[in-house]
Amino acid sequence: EIVMTQSPATLSVSPGERATLSCTASQTVTSNLAWYQQKPGQTPRLLIYGASTRATGIPARFSGSGSGTEFTLTISSLQSEDFAVYYCQQFNNWPLTFGGGTKVEIK
Amino acid sequence: EVQLLESGGGLVQPGGSLTLSCAASGFTLSSYAMSWVRQAPGKGLEWVSTIDASGTSTYYADSVKGRFTISRDKSKNTLYLQMNSLRAEDTAVYFCAKGAGSGTVLDYWGQGTLVTVSS
């Protein structure tokens, strides 16, 4: 099983600032990585797939990068609606696995 | 508009069984891979099971293998998760999700249904 590790667990950011979230895989997943956003009490929403492709309707301030084992989700200028928990997920191998999540909170 | 509506959750005793349903609208469920993902209270996301678009291949997390069965009914455009031998650690909100691309990217999610396993 591929273990996905996200850091930091909590990120405190002021509105308008940049947020950088990391996701590390225990073995290569090539570019088969997705990012999801989950707000409290809501369902997860797909943000990024293929490591760097934004899903339909996702604003350009969200960007993904990386390949192999190291990945980054960047939110260029945090808006109030971006404060949430973010999960990475690998889809290179079965079983599908998620990271433990990074909570982005208001500083 | 793609919509997924789960149902069937509830309180069940350890060792009991439950069947979850996920009614799809806005797309033909049998044309896509479909998955179940769960989230224990206050915890992260855990993939549970996937059925591929053809319906011939199914995949399970080790934690549920041999106890849970994923299936679908084309005529009802509905996905199911039959859960047997339930344990306290199966307590979670269960989401169904539609697959995109290879089927293992989850592009639409339902609102979830809560399963509580307790005596």
mmCIF file with all atom_site columns, N, CA and C in Angstrom, chain B residues 6-62:
data_model
loop_
_atom_site.group_PDB
_atom_site.id
_atom_site.type_symbol
_atom_site.label_atom_id
_atom_site.label_alt_id
_atom_site.label_comp_id
_atom_site.label_asym_id
_atom_site.label_entity_id
_atom_site.label_seq_id
_atom_site.pdbx_PDB_ins_code
_atom_site.Cartn_x
_atom_site.Cartn_y
_atom_site.Cartn_z
_atom_site.occupancy
_atom_site.B_iso_or_equiv
_atom_site.pdbx_formal_charge
_atom_site.auth_seq_id
_atom_site.auth_comp_id
_atom_site.auth_asym_id
_atom_site.auth_atom_id
_atom_site.pdbx_PDB_model_num
ATOM 1   N N  . GLU B 1 6  ? -27.065 9.226  -1.446  1.00 0.00 ? 6  GLU B N  1
ATOM 2   C CA . GLU B 1 6  ? -26.904 8.008  -0.658  1.00 0.00 ? 6  GLU B CA 1
ATOM 3   C C  . GLU B 1 6  ? -28.052 7.830  0.327   1.00 0.00 ? 6  GLU B C  1
ATOM 4   N N  . SER B 1 7  ? -28.313 6.591  0.659   1.00 0.00 ? 7  SER B N  1
ATOM 5   C CA . SER B 1 7  ? -29.313 6.271  1.664   1.00 0.00 ? 7  SER B CA 1
ATOM 6   C C  . SER B 1 7  ? -28.970 4.917  2.271   1.00 0.00 ? 7  SER B C  1
ATOM 7   N N  . GLY B 1 8  ? -29.656 4.591  3.357   1.00 0.00 ? 8  GLY B N  1
ATOM 8   C CA . GLY B 1 8  ? -29.486 3.271  3.954   1.00 0.00 ? 8  GLY B CA 1
ATOM 9   C C  . GLY B 1 8  ? -28.651 3.239  5.216   1.00 0.00 ? 8  GLY B C  1
ATOM 10  N N  . GLY B 1 9  ? -28.068 4.377  5.583   1.00 0.00 ? 9  GLY B N  1
ATOM 11  C CA . GLY B 1 9  ? -27.280 4.403  6.798   1.00 0.00 ? 9  GLY B CA 1
ATOM 12  C C  . GLY B 1 9  ? -28.158 4.293  8.041   1.00 0.00 ? 9  GLY B C  1
ATOM 13  N N  . GLY B 1 10 ? -27.503 4.103  9.167   1.00 0.00 ? 10 GLY B N  1
ATOM 14  C CA . GLY B 1 10 ? -28.252 4.011  10.409  1.00 0.00 ? 10 GLY B CA 1
ATOM 15  C C  . GLY B 1 10 ? -27.423 3.353  11.491  1.00 0.00 ? 10 GLY B C  1
ATOM 16  N N  . LEU B 1 11 ? -28.103 3.027  12.581  1.00 0.00 ? 11 LEU B N  1
ATOM 17  C CA . LEU B 1 11 ? -27.471 2.380  13.725  1.00 0.00 ? 11 LEU B CA 1
ATOM 18  C C  . LEU B 1 11 ? -27.605 0.867  13.592  1.00 0.00 ? 11 LEU B C  1
ATOM 19  N N  . VAL B 1 12 ? -26.506 0.172  13.728  1.00 0.00 ? 12 VAL B N  1
ATOM 20  C CA . VAL B 1 12 ? -26.517 -1.295 13.621  1.00 0.00 ? 12 VAL B CA 1
ATOM 21  C C  . VAL B 1 12 ? -25.598 -1.857 14.701  1.00 0.00 ? 12 VAL B C  1
ATOM 22  N N  . GLN B 1 13 ? -25.939 -3.016 15.198  1.00 0.00 ? 13 GLN B N  1
ATOM 23  C CA . GLN B 1 13 ? -25.116 -3.655 16.220  1.00 0.00 ? 13 GLN B CA 1
ATOM 24  C C  . GLN B 1 13 ? -23.880 -4.300 15.610  1.00 0.00 ? 13 GLN B C  1
ATOM 25  N N  . PRO B 1 14 ? -22.826 -4.428 16.391  1.00 0.00 ? 14 PRO B N  1
ATOM 26  C CA . PRO B 1 14 ? -21.641 -5.152 15.896  1.00 0.00 ? 14 PRO B CA 1
ATOM 27  C C  . PRO B 1 14 ? -22.038 -6.542 15.426  1.00 0.00 ? 14 PRO B C  1
ATOM 28  N N  . GLY B 1 15 ? -21.469 -6.918 14.277  1.00 0.00 ? 15 GLY B N  1
ATOM 29  C CA . GLY B 1 15 ? -21.801 -8.200 13.674  1.00 0.00 ? 15 GLY B CA 1
ATOM 30  C C  . GLY B 1 15 ? -22.986 -8.131 12.732  1.00 0.00 ? 15 GLY B C  1
ATOM 31  N N  . GLY B 1 16 ? -23.665 -7.015 12.710  1.00 0.00 ? 16 GLY B N  1
ATOM 32  C CA . GLY B 1 16 ? -24.849 -6.870 11.875  1.00 0.00 ? 16 GLY B CA 1
ATOM 33  C C  . GLY B 1 16 ? -24.534 -6.510 10.440  1.00 0.00 ? 16 GLY B C  1
ATOM 34  N N  . SER B 1 17 ? -25.596 -6.324 9.656   1.00 0.00 ? 17 SER B N  1
ATOM 35  C CA . SER B 1 17 ? -25.462 -6.024 8.230   1.00 0.00 ? 17 SER B CA 1
ATOM 36  C C  . SER B 1 17 ? -26.258 -4.791 7.861   1.00 0.00 ? 17 SER B C  1
ATOM 37  N N  . LEU B 1 18 ? -25.847 -4.178 6.780   1.00 0.00 ? 18 LEU B N  1
ATOM 38  C CA . LEU B 1 18 ? -26.515 -2.978 6.277   1.00 0.00 ? 18 LEU B CA 1
ATOM 39  C C  . LEU B 1 18 ? -26.204 -2.869 4.791   1.00 0.00 ? 18 LEU B C  1
ATOM 40  N N  . THR B 1 19 ? -27.159 -2.368 4.031   1.00 0.00 ? 19 THR B N  1
ATOM 41  C CA . THR B 1 19 ? -26.906 -2.119 2.612   1.00 0.00 ? 19 THR B CA 1
ATOM 42  C C  . THR B 1 19 ? -27.121 -0.642 2.316   1.00 0.00 ? 19 THR B C  1
ATOM 43  N N  . LEU B 1 20 ? -26.089 -0.023 1.779   1.00 0.00 ? 20 LEU B N  1
ATOM 44  C CA . LEU B 1 20 ? -26.170 1.373  1.371   1.00 0.00 ? 20 LEU B CA 1
ATOM 45  C C  . LEU B 1 20 ? -26.524 1.453  -0.107  1.00 0.00 ? 20 LEU B C  1
ATOM 46  N N  . SER B 1 21 ? -27.286 2.477  -0.449  1.00 0.00 ? 21 SER B N  1
ATOM 47  C CA . SER B 1 21 ? -27.642 2.739  -1.845  1.00 0.00 ? 21 SER B CA 1
ATOM 48  C C  . SER B 1 21 ? -27.168 4.124  -2.240  1.00 0.00 ? 21 SER B C  1
ATOM 49  N N  . CYS B 1 22 ? -26.878 4.283  -3.509  1.00 0.00 ? 22 CYS B N  1
ATOM 50  C CA . CYS B 1 22 ? -26.481 5.577  -4.061  1.00 0.00 ? 22 CYS B CA 1
ATOM 51  C C  . CYS B 1 22 ? -27.204 5.743  -5.394  1.00 0.00 ? 22 CYS B C  1
ATOM 52  N N  . ALA B 1 23 ? -28.238 6.570  -5.379  1.00 0.00 ? 23 ALA B N  1
ATOM 53  C CA . ALA B 1 23 ? -29.020 6.801  -6.590  1.00 0.00 ? 23 ALA B CA 1
ATOM 54  C C  . ALA B 1 23 ? -28.382 7.915  -7.400  1.00 0.00 ? 23 ALA B C  1
ATOM 55  N N  . ALA B 1 24 ? -28.102 7.629  -8.660  1.00 0.00 ? 24 ALA B N  1
ATOM 56  C CA . ALA B 1 24 ? -27.450 8.599  -9.535  1.00 0.00 ? 24 ALA B CA 1
ATOM 57  C C  . ALA B 1 24 ? -28.459 9.229  -10.482 1.00 0.00 ? 24 ALA B C  1
ATOM 58  N N  . SER B 1 25 ? -28.244 10.494 -10.773 1.00 0.00 ? 25 SER B N  1
ATOM 59  C CA . SER B 1 25 ? -29.041 11.178 -11.788 1.00 0.00 ? 25 SER B CA 1
ATOM 60  C C  . SER B 1 25 ? -28.134 12.123 -12.562 1.00 0.00 ? 25 SER B C  1
ATOM 61  N N  . GLY B 1 26 ? -28.547 12.429 -13.788 1.00 0.00 ? 26 GLY B N  1
ATOM 62  C CA . GLY B 1 26 ? -27.751 13.327 -14.619 1.00 0.00 ? 26 GLY B CA 1
ATOM 63  C C  . GLY B 1 26 ? -26.668 12.620 -15.426 1.00 0.00 ? 26 GLY B C  1
ATOM 64  N N  . PHE B 1 27 ? -26.499 11.330 -15.216 1.00 0.00 ? 27 PHE B N  1
ATOM 65  C CA . PHE B 1 27 ? -25.544 10.544 -15.998 1.00 0.00 ? 27 PHE B CA 1
ATOM 66  C C  . PHE B 1 27 ? -25.911 9.071  -15.874 1.00 0.00 ? 27 PHE B C  1
ATOM 67  N N  . THR B 1 28 ? -25.343 8.269  -16.757 1.00 0.00 ? 28 THR B N  1
ATOM 68  C CA . THR B 1 28 ? -25.584 6.828  -16.732 1.00 0.00 ? 28 THR B CA 1
ATOM 69  C C  . THR B 1 28 ? -24.505 6.164  -15.886 1.00 0.00 ? 28 THR B C  1
ATOM 70  N N  . LEU B 1 29 ? -24.905 5.699  -14.715 1.00 0.00 ? 29 LEU B N  1
ATOM 71  C CA . LEU B 1 29 ? -23.950 5.168  -13.737 1.00 0.00 ? 29 LEU B CA 1
ATOM 72  C C  . LEU B 1 29 ? -23.111 4.033  -14.320 1.00 0.00 ? 29 LEU B C  1
ATOM 73  N N  . SER B 1 30 ? -23.712 3.203  -15.148 1.00 0.00 ? 30 SER B N  1
ATOM 74  C CA . SER B 1 30 ? -23.005 2.030  -15.663 1.00 0.00 ? 30 SER B CA 1
ATOM 75  C C  . SER B 1 30 ? -21.942 2.373  -16.707 1.00 0.00 ? 30 SER B C  1
ATOM 76  N N  . SER B 1 31 ? -21.821 3.643  -17.059 1.00 0.00 ? 31 SER B N  1
ATOM 77  C CA . SER B 1 31 ? -20.785 4.068  -18.009 1.00 0.00 ? 31 SER B CA 1
ATOM 78  C C  . SER B 1 31 ? -19.510 4.524  -17.315 1.00 0.00 ? 31 SER B C  1
ATOM 79  N N  . TYR B 1 32 ? -19.525 4.541  -16.001 1.00 0.00 ? 32 TYR B N  1
ATOM 80  C CA . TYR B 1 32 ? -18.391 5.057  -15.236 1.00 0.00 ? 32 TYR B CA 1
ATOM 81  C C  . TYR B 1 32 ? -18.018 4.104  -14.100 1.00 0.00 ? 32 TYR B C  1
ATOM 82  N N  . ALA B 1 33 ? -16.755 4.162  -13.711 1.00 0.00 ? 33 ALA B N  1
ATOM 83  C CA . ALA B 1 33 ? -16.365 3.526  -12.460 1.00 0.00 ? 33 ALA B CA 1
ATOM 84  C C  . ALA B 1 33 ? -16.997 4.307  -11.312 1.00 0.00 ? 33 ALA B C  1
ATOM 85  N N  . MET B 1 34 ? -17.382 3.588  -10.269 1.00 0.00 ? 34 MET B N  1
ATOM 86  C CA . MET B 1 34 ? -18.001 4.214  -9.099  1.00 0.00 ? 34 MET B CA 1
ATOM 87  C C  . MET B 1 34 ? -17.325 3.694  -7.841  1.00 0.00 ? 34 MET B C  1
ATOM 88  N N  . SER B 1 35 ? -17.225 4.553  -6.863  1.00 0.00 ? 35 SER B N  1
ATOM 89  C CA . SER B 1 35 ? -16.503 4.198  -5.644  1.00 0.00 ? 35 SER B CA 1
ATOM 90  C C  . SER B 1 35 ? -17.302 4.550  -4.398  1.00 0.00 ? 35 SER B C  1
ATOM 91  N N  . TRP B 1 36 ? -16.916 3.905  -3.306  1.00 0.00 ? 36 TRP B N  1
ATOM 92  C CA . TRP B 1 36 ? -17.359 4.279  -1.961  1.00 0.00 ? 36 TRP B CA 1
ATOM 93  C C  . TRP B 1 36 ? -16.124 4.728  -1.176  1.00 0.00 ? 36 TRP B C  1
ATOM 94  N N  . VAL B 1 37 ? -16.270 5.833  -0.486  1.00 0.00 ? 37 VAL B N  1
ATOM 95  C CA . VAL B 1 37 ? -15.222 6.386  0.372   1.00 0.00 ? 37 VAL B CA 1
ATOM 96  C C  . VAL B 1 37 ? -15.883 6.694  1.707   1.00 0.00 ? 37 VAL B C  1
ATOM 97  N N  . ARG B 1 38 ? -15.185 6.441  2.803   1.00 0.00 ? 38 ARG B N  1
ATOM 98  C CA . ARG B 1 38 ? -15.782 6.717  4.108   1.00 0.00 ? 38 ARG B CA 1
ATOM 99  C C  . ARG B 1 38 ? -14.927 7.672  4.915   1.00 0.00 ? 38 ARG B C  1
ATOM 100 N N  . GLN B 1 39 ? -15.576 8.272  5.907   1.00 0.00 ? 39 GLN B N  1
ATOM 101 C CA . GLN B 1 39 ? -14.900 9.235  6.770   1.00 0.00 ? 39 GLN B CA 1
ATOM 102 C C  . GLN B 1 39 ? -15.405 9.041  8.192   1.00 0.00 ? 39 GLN B C  1
ATOM 103 N N  . ALA B 1 40 ? -14.562 8.500  9.039   1.00 0.00 ? 40 ALA B N  1
ATOM 104 C CA . ALA B 1 40 ? -14.920 8.340  10.448  1.00 0.00 ? 40 ALA B CA 1
ATOM 105 C C  . ALA B 1 40 ? -15.061 9.725  11.084  1.00 0.00 ? 40 ALA B C  1
ATOM 106 N N  . PRO B 1 41 ? -15.849 9.833  12.140  1.00 0.00 ? 41 PRO B N  1
ATOM 107 C CA . PRO B 1 41 ? -16.075 11.138 12.765  1.00 0.00 ? 41 PRO B CA 1
ATOM 108 C C  . PRO B 1 41 ? -14.774 11.847 13.122  1.00 0.00 ? 41 PRO B C  1
ATOM 109 N N  . GLY B 1 42 ? -14.608 13.053 12.593  1.00 0.00 ? 42 GLY B N  1
ATOM 110 C CA . GLY B 1 42 ? -13.431 13.858 12.879  1.00 0.00 ? 42 GLY B CA 1
ATOM 111 C C  . GLY B 1 42 ? -12.147 13.389 12.224  1.00 0.00 ? 42 GLY B C  1
ATOM 112 N N  . LYS B 1 43 ? -12.247 12.419 11.318  1.00 0.00 ? 43 LYS B N  1
ATOM 113 C CA . LYS B 1 43 ? -11.050 11.839 10.695  1.00 0.00 ? 43 LYS B CA 1
ATOM 114 C C  . LYS B 1 43 ? -10.992 12.165 9.205   1.00 0.00 ? 43 LYS B C  1
ATOM 115 N N  . GLY B 1 44 ? -9.983  11.613 8.533   1.00 0.00 ? 44 GLY B N  1
ATOM 116 C CA . GLY B 1 44 ? -9.800  11.850 7.118   1.00 0.00 ? 44 GLY B CA 1
ATOM 117 C C  . GLY B 1 44 ? -10.568 10.878 6.245   1.00 0.00 ? 44 GLY B C  1
ATOM 118 N N  . LEU B 1 45 ? -10.283 10.951 4.953   1.00 0.00 ? 45 LEU B N  1
ATOM 119 C CA . LEU B 1 45 ? -10.974 10.130 3.969   1.00 0.00 ? 45 LEU B CA 1
ATOM 120 C C  . LEU B 1 45 ? -10.289 8.776  3.826   1.00 0.00 ? 45 LEU B C  1
ATOM 121 N N  . GLU B 1 46 ? -11.096 7.732  3.699   1.00 0.00 ? 46 GLU B N  1
ATOM 122 C CA . GLU B 1 46 ? -10.588 6.378  3.494   1.00 0.00 ? 46 GLU B CA 1
ATOM 123 C C  . GLU B 1 46 ? -11.345 5.739  2.342   1.00 0.00 ? 46 GLU B C  1
ATOM 124 N N  . TRP B 1 47 ? -10.631 5.362  1.299   1.00 0.00 ? 47 TRP B N  1
ATOM 125 C CA . TRP B 1 47 ? -11.247 4.639  0.183   1.00 0.00 ? 47 TRP B CA 1
ATOM 126 C C  . TRP B 1 47 ? -11.696 3.267  0.653   1.00 0.00 ? 47 TRP B C  1
ATOM 127 N N  . VAL B 1 48 ? -12.884 2.856  0.196   1.00 0.00 ? 48 VAL B N  1
ATOM 128 C CA . VAL B 1 48 ? -13.466 1.575  0.607   1.00 0.00 ? 48 VAL B CA 1
ATOM 129 C C  . VAL B 1 48 ? -13.519 0.582  -0.558  1.00 0.00 ? 48 VAL B C  1
ATOM 130 N N  . SER B 1 49 ? -14.092 1.012  -1.685  1.00 0.00 ? 49 SER B N  1
ATOM 131 C CA . SER B 1 49 ? -14.315 0.061  -2.766  1.00 0.00 ? 49 SER B CA 1
ATOM 132 C C  . SER B 1 49 ? -14.597 0.790  -4.068  1.00 0.00 ? 49 SER B C  1
ATOM 133 N N  . THR B 1 50 ? -14.284 0.124  -5.171  1.00 0.00 ? 50 THR B N  1
ATOM 134 C CA . THR B 1 50 ? -14.554 0.641  -6.517  1.00 0.00 ? 50 THR B CA 1
ATOM 135 C C  . THR B 1 50 ? -15.065 -0.484 -7.404  1.00 0.00 ? 50 THR B C  1
ATOM 136 N N  . ILE B 1 51 ? -16.038 -0.162 -8.256  1.00 0.00 ? 51 ILE B N  1
ATOM 137 C CA . ILE B 1 51 ? -16.474 -1.056 -9.314  1.00 0.00 ? 51 ILE B CA 1
ATOM 138 C C  . ILE B 1 51 ? -16.152 -0.374 -10.629 1.00 0.00 ? 51 ILE B C  1
ATOM 139 N N  . ASP B 1 52 ? -15.552 -1.091 -11.565 1.00 0.00 ? 52 ASP B N  1
ATOM 140 C CA . ASP B 1 52 ? -15.134 -0.441 -12.799 1.00 0.00 ? 52 ASP B CA 1
ATOM 141 C C  . ASP B 1 52 ? -16.341 -0.222 -13.715 1.00 0.00 ? 52 ASP B C  1
ATOM 142 N N  . ALA B 1 53 ? -16.101 0.506  -14.804 1.00 0.00 ? 53 ALA B N  1
ATOM 143 C CA . ALA B 1 53 ? -17.192 0.898  -15.692 1.00 0.00 ? 53 ALA B CA 1
ATOM 144 C C  . ALA B 1 53 ? -17.881 -0.322 -16.308 1.00 0.00 ? 53 ALA B C  1
ATOM 145 N N  . SER B 1 54 ? -17.121 -1.343 -16.581 1.00 0.00 ? 54 SER B N  1
ATOM 146 C CA . SER B 1 54 ? -17.717 -2.534 -17.190 1.00 0.00 ? 54 SER B CA 1
ATOM 147 C C  . SER B 1 54 ? -18.521 -3.348 -16.188 1.00 0.00 ? 54 SER B C  1
ATOM 148 N N  . GLY B 1 55 ? -18.250 -3.113 -14.920 1.00 0.00 ? 55 GLY B N  1
ATOM 149 C CA . GLY B 1 55 ? -18.936 -3.875 -13.879 1.00 0.00 ? 55 GLY B CA 1
ATOM 150 C C  . GLY B 1 55 ? -18.323 -5.225 -13.600 1.00 0.00 ? 55 GLY B C  1
ATOM 151 N N  . THR B 1 56 ? -17.229 -5.538 -14.299 1.00 0.00 ? 56 THR B N  1
ATOM 152 C CA . THR B 1 56 ? -16.633 -6.863 -14.146 1.00 0.00 ? 56 THR B CA 1
ATOM 153 C C  . THR B 1 56 ? -15.526 -6.917 -13.111 1.00 0.00 ? 56 THR B C  1
ATOM 154 N N  . SER B 1 57 ? -14.980 -5.765 -12.784 1.00 0.00 ? 57 SER B N  1
ATOM 155 C CA . SER B 1 57 ? -13.890 -5.731 -11.803 1.00 0.00 ? 57 SER B CA 1
ATOM 156 C C  . SER B 1 57 ? -14.290 -4.904 -10.594 1.00 0.00 ? 57 SER B C  1
ATOM 157 N N  . THR B 1 58 ? -13.991 -5.463 -9.435  1.00 0.00 ? 58 THR B N  1
ATOM 158 C CA . THR B 1 58 ? -14.248 -4.750 -8.191  1.00 0.00 ? 58 THR B CA 1
ATOM 159 C C  . THR B 1 58 ? -12.978 -4.757 -7.345  1.00 0.00 ? 58 THR B C  1
ATOM 160 N N  . TYR B 1 59 ? -12.843 -3.728 -6.538  1.00 0.00 ? 59 TYR B N  1
ATOM 161 C CA . TYR B 1 59 ? -11.651 -3.556 -5.725  1.00 0.00 ? 59 TYR B CA 1
ATOM 162 C C  . TYR B 1 59 ? -12.091 -3.159 -4.319  1.00 0.00 ? 59 TYR B C  1
ATOM 163 N N  . TYR B 1 60 ? -11.332 -3.639 -3.333  1.00 0.00 ? 60 TYR B N  1
ATOM 164 C CA . TYR B 1 60 ? -11.688 -3.384 -1.944  1.00 0.00 ? 60 TYR B CA 1
ATOM 165 C C  . TYR B 1 60 ? -10.464 -3.038 -1.108  1.00 0.00 ? 60 TYR B C  1
ATOM 166 N N  . ALA B 1 61 ? -10.682 -2.178 -0.118  1.00 0.00 ? 61 ALA B N  1
ATOM 167 C CA . ALA B 1 61 ? -9.660  -1.961 0.893   1.00 0.00 ? 61 ALA B CA 1
ATOM 168 C C  . ALA B 1 61 ? -9.516  -3.240 1.719   1.00 0.00 ? 61 ALA B C  1
ATOM 169 N N  . ASP B 1 62 ? -8.304  -3.496 2.195   1.00 0.00 ? 62 ASP B N  1
ATOM 170 C CA . ASP B 1 62 ? -8.080  -4.695 3.005   1.00 0.00 ? 62 ASP B CA 1
ATOM 171 C C  . ASP B 1 62 ? -8.983  -4.719 4.235   1.00 0.00 ? 62 ASP B C  1
#
